GROMACS .gro file of C-alpha atoms in nm:
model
  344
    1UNK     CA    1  -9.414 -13.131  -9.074
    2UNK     CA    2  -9.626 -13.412  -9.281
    3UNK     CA    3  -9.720 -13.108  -9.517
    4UNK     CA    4  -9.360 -12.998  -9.566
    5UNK     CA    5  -9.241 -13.339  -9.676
    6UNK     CA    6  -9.521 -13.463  -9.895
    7UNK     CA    7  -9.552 -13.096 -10.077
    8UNK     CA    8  -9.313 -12.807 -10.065
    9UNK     CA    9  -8.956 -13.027 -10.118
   10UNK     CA   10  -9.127 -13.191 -10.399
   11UNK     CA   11  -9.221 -12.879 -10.572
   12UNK     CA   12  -8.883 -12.674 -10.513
   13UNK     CA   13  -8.699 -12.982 -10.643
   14UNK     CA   14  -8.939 -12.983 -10.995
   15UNK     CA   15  -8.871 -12.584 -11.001
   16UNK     CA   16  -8.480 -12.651 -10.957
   17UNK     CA   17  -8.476 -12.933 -11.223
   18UNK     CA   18  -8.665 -12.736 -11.447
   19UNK     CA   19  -8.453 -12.465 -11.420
   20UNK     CA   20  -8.132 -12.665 -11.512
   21UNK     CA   21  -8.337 -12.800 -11.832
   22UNK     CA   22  -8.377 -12.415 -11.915
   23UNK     CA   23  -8.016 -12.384 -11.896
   24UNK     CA   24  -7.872 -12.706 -12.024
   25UNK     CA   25  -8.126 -12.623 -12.393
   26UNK     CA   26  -8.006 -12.269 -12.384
   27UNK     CA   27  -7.626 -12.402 -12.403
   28UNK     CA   28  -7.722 -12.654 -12.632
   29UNK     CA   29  -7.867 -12.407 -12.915
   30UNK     CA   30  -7.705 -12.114 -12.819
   31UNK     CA   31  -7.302 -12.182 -12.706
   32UNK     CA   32  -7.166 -12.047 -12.419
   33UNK     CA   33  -7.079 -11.673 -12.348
   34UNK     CA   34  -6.703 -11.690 -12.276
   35UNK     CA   35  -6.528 -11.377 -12.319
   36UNK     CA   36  -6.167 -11.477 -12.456
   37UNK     CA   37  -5.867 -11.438 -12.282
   38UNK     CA   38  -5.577 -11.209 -12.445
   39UNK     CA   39  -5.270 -11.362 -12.568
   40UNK     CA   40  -4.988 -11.278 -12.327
   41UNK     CA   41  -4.723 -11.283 -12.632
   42UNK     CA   42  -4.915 -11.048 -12.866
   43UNK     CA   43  -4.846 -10.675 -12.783
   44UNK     CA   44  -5.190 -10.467 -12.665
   45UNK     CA   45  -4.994 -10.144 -12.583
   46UNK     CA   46  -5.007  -9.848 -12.806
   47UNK     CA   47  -4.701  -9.637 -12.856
   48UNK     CA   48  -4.808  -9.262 -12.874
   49UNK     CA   49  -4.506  -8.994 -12.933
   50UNK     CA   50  -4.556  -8.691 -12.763
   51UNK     CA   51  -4.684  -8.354 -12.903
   52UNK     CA   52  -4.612  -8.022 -12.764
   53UNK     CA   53  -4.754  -7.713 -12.954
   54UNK     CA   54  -4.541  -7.398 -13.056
   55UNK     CA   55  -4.602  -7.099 -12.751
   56UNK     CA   56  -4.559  -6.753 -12.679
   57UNK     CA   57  -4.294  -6.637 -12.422
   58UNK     CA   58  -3.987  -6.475 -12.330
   59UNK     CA   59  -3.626  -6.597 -12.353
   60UNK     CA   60  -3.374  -6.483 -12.223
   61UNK     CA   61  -2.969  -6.640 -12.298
   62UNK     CA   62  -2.772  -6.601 -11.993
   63UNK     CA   63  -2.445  -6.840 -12.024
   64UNK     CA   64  -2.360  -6.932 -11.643
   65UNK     CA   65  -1.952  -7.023 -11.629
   66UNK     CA   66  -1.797  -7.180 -11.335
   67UNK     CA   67  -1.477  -7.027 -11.334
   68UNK     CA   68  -1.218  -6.894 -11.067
   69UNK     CA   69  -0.968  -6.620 -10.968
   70UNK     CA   70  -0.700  -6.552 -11.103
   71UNK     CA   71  -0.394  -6.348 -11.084
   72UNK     CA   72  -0.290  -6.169 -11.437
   73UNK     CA   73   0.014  -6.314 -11.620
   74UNK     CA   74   0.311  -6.081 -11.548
   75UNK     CA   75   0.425  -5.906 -11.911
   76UNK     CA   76   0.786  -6.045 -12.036
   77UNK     CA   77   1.001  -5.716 -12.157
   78UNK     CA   78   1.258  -5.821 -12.417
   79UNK     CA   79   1.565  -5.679 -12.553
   80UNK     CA   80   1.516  -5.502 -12.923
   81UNK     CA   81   1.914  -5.520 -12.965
   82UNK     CA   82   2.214  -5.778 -12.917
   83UNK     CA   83   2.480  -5.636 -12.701
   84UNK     CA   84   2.615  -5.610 -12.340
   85UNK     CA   85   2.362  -5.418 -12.058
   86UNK     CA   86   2.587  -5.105 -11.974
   87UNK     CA   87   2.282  -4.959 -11.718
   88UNK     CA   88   2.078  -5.067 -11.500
   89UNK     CA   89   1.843  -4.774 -11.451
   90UNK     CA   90   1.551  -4.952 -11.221
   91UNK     CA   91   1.589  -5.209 -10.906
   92UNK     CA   92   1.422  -5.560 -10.905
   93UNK     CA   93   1.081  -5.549 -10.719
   94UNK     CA   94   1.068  -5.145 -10.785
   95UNK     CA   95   0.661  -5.055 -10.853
   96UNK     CA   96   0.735  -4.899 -11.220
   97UNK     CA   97   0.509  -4.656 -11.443
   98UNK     CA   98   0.448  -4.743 -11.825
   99UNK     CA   99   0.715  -4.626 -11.986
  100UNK     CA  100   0.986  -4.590 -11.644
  101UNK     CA  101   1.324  -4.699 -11.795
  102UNK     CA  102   1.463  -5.033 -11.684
  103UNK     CA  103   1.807  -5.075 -11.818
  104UNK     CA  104   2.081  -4.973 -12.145
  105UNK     CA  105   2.189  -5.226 -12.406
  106UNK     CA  106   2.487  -5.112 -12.546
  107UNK     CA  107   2.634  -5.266 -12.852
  108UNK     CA  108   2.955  -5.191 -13.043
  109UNK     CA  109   3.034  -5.318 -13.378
  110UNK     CA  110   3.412  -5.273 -13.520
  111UNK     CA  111   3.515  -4.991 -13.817
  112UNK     CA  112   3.707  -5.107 -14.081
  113UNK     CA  113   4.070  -4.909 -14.022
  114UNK     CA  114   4.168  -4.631 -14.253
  115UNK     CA  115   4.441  -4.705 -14.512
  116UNK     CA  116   4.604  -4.362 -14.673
  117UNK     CA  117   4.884  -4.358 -14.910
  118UNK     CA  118   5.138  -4.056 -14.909
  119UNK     CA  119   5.128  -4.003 -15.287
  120UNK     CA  120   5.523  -3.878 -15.254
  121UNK     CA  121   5.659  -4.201 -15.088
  122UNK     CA  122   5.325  -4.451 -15.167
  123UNK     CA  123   5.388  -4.548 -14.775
  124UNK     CA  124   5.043  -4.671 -14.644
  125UNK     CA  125   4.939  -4.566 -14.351
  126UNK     CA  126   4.677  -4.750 -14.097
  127UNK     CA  127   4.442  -4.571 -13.889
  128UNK     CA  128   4.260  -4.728 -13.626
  129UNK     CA  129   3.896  -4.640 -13.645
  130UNK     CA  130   3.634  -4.611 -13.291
  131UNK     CA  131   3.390  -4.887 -13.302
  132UNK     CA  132   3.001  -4.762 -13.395
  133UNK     CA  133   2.805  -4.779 -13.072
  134UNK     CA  134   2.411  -4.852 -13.062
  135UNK     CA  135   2.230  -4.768 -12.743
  136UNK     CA  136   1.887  -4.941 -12.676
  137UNK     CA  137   1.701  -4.805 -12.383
  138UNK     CA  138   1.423  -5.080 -12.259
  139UNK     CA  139   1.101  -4.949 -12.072
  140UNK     CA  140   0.822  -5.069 -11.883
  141UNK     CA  141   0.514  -5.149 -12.092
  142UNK     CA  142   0.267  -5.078 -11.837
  143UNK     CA  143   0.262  -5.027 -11.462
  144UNK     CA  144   0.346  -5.278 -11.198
  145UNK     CA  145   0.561  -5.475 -11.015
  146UNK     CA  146   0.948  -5.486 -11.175
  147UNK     CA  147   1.116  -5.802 -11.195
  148UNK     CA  148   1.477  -5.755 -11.264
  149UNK     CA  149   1.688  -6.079 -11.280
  150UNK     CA  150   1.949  -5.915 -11.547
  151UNK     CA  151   2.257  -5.792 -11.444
  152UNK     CA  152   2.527  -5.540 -11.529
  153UNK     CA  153   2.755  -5.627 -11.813
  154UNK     CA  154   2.531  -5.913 -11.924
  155UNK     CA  155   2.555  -6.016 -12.235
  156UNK     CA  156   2.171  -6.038 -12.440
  157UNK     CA  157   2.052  -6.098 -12.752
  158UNK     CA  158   1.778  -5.984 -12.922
  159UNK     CA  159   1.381  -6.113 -12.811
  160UNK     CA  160   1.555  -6.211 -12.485
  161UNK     CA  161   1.374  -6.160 -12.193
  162UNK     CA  162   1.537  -5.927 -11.976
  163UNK     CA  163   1.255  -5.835 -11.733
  164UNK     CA  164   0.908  -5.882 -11.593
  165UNK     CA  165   0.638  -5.664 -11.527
  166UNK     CA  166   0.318  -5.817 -11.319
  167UNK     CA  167   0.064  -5.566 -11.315
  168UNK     CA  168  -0.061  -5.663 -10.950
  169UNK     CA  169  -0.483  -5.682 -11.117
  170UNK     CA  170  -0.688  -6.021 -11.112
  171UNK     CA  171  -0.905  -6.149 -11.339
  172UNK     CA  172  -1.186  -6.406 -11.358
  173UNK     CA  173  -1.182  -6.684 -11.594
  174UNK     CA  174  -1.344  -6.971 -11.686
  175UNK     CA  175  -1.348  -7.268 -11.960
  176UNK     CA  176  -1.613  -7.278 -12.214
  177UNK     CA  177  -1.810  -7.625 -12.346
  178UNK     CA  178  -1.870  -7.608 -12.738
  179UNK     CA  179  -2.269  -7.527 -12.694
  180UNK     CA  180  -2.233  -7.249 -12.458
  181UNK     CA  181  -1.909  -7.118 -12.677
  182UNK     CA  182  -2.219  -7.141 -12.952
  183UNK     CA  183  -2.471  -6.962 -12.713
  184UNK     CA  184  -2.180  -6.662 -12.645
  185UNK     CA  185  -2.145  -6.575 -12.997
  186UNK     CA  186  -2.126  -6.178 -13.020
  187UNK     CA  187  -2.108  -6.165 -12.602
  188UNK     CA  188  -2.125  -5.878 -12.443
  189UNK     CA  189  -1.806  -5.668 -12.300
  190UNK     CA  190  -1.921  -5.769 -11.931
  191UNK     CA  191  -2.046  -6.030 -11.716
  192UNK     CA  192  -2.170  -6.070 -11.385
  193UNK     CA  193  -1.974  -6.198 -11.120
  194UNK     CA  194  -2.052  -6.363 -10.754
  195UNK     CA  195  -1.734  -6.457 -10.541
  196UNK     CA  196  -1.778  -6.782 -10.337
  197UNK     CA  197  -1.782  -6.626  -9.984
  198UNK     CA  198  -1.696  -6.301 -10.133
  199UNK     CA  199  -1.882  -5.956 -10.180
  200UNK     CA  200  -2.193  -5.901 -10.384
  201UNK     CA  201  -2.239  -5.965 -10.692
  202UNK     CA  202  -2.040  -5.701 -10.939
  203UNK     CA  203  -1.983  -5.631 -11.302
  204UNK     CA  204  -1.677  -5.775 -11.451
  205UNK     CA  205  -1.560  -5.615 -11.756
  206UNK     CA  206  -1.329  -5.614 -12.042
  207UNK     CA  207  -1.473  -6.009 -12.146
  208UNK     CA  208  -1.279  -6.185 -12.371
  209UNK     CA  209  -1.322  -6.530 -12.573
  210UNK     CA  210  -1.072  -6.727 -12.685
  211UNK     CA  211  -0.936  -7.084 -12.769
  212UNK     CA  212  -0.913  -7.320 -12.474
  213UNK     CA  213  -0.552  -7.312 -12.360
  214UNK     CA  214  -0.302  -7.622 -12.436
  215UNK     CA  215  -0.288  -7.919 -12.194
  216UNK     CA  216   0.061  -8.011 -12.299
  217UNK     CA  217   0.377  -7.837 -12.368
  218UNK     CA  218   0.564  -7.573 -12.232
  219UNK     CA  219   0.369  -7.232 -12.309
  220UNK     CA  220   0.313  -7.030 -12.008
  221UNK     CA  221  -0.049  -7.053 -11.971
  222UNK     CA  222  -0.344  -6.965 -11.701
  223UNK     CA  223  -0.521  -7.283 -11.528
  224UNK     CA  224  -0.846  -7.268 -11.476
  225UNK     CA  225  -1.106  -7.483 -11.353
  226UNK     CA  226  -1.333  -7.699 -11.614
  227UNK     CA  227  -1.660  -7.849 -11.410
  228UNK     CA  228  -1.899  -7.842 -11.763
  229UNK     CA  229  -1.801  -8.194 -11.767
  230UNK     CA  230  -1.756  -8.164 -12.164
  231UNK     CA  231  -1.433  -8.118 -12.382
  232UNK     CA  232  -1.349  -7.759 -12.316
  233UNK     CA  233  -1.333  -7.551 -12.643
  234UNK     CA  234  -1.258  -7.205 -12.517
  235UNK     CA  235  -1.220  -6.987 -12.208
  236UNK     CA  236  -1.357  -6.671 -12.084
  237UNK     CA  237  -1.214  -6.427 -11.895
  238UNK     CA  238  -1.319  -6.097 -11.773
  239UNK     CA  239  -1.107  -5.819 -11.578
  240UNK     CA  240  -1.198  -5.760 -11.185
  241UNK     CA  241  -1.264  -5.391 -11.132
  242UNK     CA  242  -1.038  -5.130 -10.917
  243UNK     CA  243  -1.176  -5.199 -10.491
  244UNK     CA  244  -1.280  -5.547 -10.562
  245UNK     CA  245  -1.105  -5.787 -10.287
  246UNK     CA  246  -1.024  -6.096 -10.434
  247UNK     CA  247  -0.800  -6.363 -10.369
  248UNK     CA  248  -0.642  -6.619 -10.661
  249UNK     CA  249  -0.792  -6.944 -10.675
  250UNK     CA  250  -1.105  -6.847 -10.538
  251UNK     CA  251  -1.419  -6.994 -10.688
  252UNK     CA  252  -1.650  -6.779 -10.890
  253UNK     CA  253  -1.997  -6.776 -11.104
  254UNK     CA  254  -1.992  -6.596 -11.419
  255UNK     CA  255  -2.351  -6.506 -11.554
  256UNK     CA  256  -2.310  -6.338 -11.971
  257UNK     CA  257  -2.642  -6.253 -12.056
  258UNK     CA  258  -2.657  -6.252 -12.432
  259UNK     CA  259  -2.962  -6.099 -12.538
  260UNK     CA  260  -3.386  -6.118 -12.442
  261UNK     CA  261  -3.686  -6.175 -12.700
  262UNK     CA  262  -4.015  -6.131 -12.552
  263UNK     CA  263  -4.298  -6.271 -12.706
  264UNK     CA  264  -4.108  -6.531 -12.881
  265UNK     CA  265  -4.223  -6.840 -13.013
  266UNK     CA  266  -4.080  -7.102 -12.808
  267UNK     CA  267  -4.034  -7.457 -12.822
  268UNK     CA  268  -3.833  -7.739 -12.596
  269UNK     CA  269  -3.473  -7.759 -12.767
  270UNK     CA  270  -3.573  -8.152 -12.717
  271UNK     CA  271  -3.777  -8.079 -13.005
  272UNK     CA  272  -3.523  -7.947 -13.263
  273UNK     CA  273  -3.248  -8.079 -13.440
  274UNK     CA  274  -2.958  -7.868 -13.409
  275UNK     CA  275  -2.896  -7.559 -13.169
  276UNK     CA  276  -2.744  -7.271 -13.363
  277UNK     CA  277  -2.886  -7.074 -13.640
  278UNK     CA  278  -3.090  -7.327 -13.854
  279UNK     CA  279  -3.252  -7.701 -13.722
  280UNK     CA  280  -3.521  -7.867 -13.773
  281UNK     CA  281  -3.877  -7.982 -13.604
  282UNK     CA  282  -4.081  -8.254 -13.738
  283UNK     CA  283  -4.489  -8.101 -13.779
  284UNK     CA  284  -4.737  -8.340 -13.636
  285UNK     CA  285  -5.002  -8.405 -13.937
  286UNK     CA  286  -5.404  -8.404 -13.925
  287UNK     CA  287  -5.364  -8.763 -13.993
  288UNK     CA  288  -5.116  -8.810 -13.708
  289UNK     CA  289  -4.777  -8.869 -13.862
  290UNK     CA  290  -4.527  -8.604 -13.896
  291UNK     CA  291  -4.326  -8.438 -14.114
  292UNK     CA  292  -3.983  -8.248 -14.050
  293UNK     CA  293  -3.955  -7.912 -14.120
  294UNK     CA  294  -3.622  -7.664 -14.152
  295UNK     CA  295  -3.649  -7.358 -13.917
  296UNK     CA  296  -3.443  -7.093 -13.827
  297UNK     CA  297  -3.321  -7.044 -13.462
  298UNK     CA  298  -3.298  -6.789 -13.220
  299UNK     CA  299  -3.212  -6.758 -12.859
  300UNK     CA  300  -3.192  -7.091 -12.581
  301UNK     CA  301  -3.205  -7.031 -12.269
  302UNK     CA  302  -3.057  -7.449 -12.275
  303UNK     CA  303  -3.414  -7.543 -12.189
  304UNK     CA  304  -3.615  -7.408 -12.451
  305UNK     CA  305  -3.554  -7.252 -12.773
  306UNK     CA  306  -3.682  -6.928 -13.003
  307UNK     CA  307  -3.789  -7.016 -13.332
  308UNK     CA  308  -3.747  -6.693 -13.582
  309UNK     CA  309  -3.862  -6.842 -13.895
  310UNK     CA  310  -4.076  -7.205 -13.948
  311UNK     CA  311  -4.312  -7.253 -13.710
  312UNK     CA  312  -4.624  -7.071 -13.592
  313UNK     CA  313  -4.810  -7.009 -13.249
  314UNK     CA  314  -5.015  -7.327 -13.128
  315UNK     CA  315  -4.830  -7.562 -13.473
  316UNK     CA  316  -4.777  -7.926 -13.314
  317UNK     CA  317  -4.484  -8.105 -13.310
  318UNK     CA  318  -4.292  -8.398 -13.188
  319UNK     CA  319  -4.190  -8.326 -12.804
  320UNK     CA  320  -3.885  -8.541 -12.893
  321UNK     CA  321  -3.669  -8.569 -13.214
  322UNK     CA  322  -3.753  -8.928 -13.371
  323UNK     CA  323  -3.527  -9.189 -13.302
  324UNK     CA  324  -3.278  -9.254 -13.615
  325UNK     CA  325  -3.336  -8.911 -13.733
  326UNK     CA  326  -3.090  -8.706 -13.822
  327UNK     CA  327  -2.776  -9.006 -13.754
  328UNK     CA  328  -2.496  -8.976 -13.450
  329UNK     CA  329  -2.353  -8.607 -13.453
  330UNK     CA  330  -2.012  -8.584 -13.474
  331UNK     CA  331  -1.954  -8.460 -13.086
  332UNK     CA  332  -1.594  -8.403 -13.145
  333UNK     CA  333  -1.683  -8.148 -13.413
  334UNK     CA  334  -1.786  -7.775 -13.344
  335UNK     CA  335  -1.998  -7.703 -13.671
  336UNK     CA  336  -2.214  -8.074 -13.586
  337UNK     CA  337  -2.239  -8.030 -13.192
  338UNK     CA  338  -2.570  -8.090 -13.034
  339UNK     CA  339  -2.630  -8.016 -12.695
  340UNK     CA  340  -2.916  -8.263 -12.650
  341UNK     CA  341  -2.708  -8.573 -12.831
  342UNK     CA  342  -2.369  -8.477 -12.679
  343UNK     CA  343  -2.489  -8.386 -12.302
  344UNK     CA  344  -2.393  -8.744 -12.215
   0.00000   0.00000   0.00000
């Protein structure tokens, strides 16, 4: 224990203070090694924009439509001449053929009398004439269901409606958001068709586009459902076929497939301004900015989007269109509608 004291502590103490003296000199001529601590108000993050390259694949447009049943508009028959209806030649509610007679107009419009002198006696004599009768015989204009409110001896006039003739056939119709109205340009005749609860799936024919019907006023017009949540520009409607049950009001999907390109080069349609016929893409650049390009566009499936003319297989290009590029769009306005700016 003598040892211990009188030896080993002293010597461990000289090796510790010598080793502070190391370290005090070596601060002394050669600074400290602090590693400096990062300003919290100066940004360290680097923004990168997305890139997605230009790839193969097939696209195929197929415009899906919630729409409903509906029963077709009954046909108005009008008079084609002013007079009094002398026949009724059908009953109301009668099932008619086109062309089955419904009723006579009869009209009768007064002679002049004829005056004759006796050339003898120059006495003038007055002849009652017969009044000049026009018959108008009204017919069906197709098949149906005769509706027959006019009566005997009624007096009409001419464009009046007379009768009605529903024609007992349903269709299927649906409104129409401005980029799918874009998307159905040159549609097909047909579309197909599943019935909420209802049979399989079936081919609806006969499709027709047209102008979204009025809100206001007093035309007599079909109401359909509109669940695209967007301004409704037009409505579809296609004609159920012959065995189909169906009820009015009954909820539908309409699929119009309109057109496929296989081996296509696709991009995102987050990548292009514009979605119809011409848009453009901005090209990323060896250096890394990018430059925006005119294209010409093909099919969208609303997810992706061909690219005819601009762009080649593997190019690179912004995922997204840059921000301020390009202004607000006029969503209001058909020929400036876009899809991605206007979704909301």
């Amino acid at each position: 224990m003598g040892i211990t004291r009188r030896f080993i502590f002293p010597t461990v103490r000289i090796i510790l203070w010598a080793i502070i003296a190391a370290a005090l000199v070596k601060l002394a001529f050669t600074g400290a090694d602090i590693t400096p601590v990062a300003d919290p108000l100066r940004p360290t993050a680097e923004i990168v924009e997305p890139h997605v390259a230009a790839s193969a694949g097939t696209i195929t447009n197929t415009v899906t439509v919630k729409a409903a049943v509906v029963a077709d508009a009954a046909t108005s028959v009008r008079a084609t001449l002013a007079g009094t209806v002398t026949k009724l030649l059908a009953k109301d509610g009668q099932q008619v053929d086109a062309g089955t007679a419904i009723l006579v107009i009869t009209l009768e419009t007064p002679v002049d009398p004829t005056v004759t002198t006796d050339p003898e006696t120059g006495v003038q004599t007055v002849t009652e004439n017969k009044p000049k009768v026009t018959t108008a015989t009204i017919k069906a204009p197709h098949a149906g269901a005769l509706a027959l409110p006019t009566l005997k001896d009624q007096v009409v006039s001419v464009g009046g409606v007379v009768a009605t003739v529903s024609p007992g056939t349903m269709s299927v119709s649906g409104t129409l958001a401005p980029d799918q109205q874009y998307r159905l340009l040159g549609a097909p005749a047909d579309a197909q068709v599943t019935l909420k609860g209802g049979p399989a799936p079936f081919t609806c024919s006969n499709l027709h586009i047209g102008a979204a019907a009025p809100t206001t006023g007093t035309t007599d017009t079909t109401q359909v459902a509109d669940t695209t949540g967007q301004s409704a520009s037009g409505v579809v409607t296609c004609a159920i076929p012959a065995g189909v049950i169906a009820f009015p009001g009954l909820g539908a999907d309409m699929a119009i497939t309109n057109g496929t390109a296989e081996n296509a080069v696709v991009v995102p349609v987050t990548s292009v301004q514009g979605s119809v016929q011409h848009g453009n893409v901005w090209v990323v650049q060896p250096d890394g900015t990018s430059v925006s390009k005119p294209v010409t566009l093909g099919l969208t499936d609303g997810e992706t989007v061909q690219i005819v003319e601009g762009l080649a297989l593997g190019d690179e290009i912004l995922q997204f269109i840059p921000v301020g590029d390009g202004g607000v769009p006029d969503c209001s306005d058909p020929a400036s509608f876009d899809p991605v700016k206007c979704a909301g």
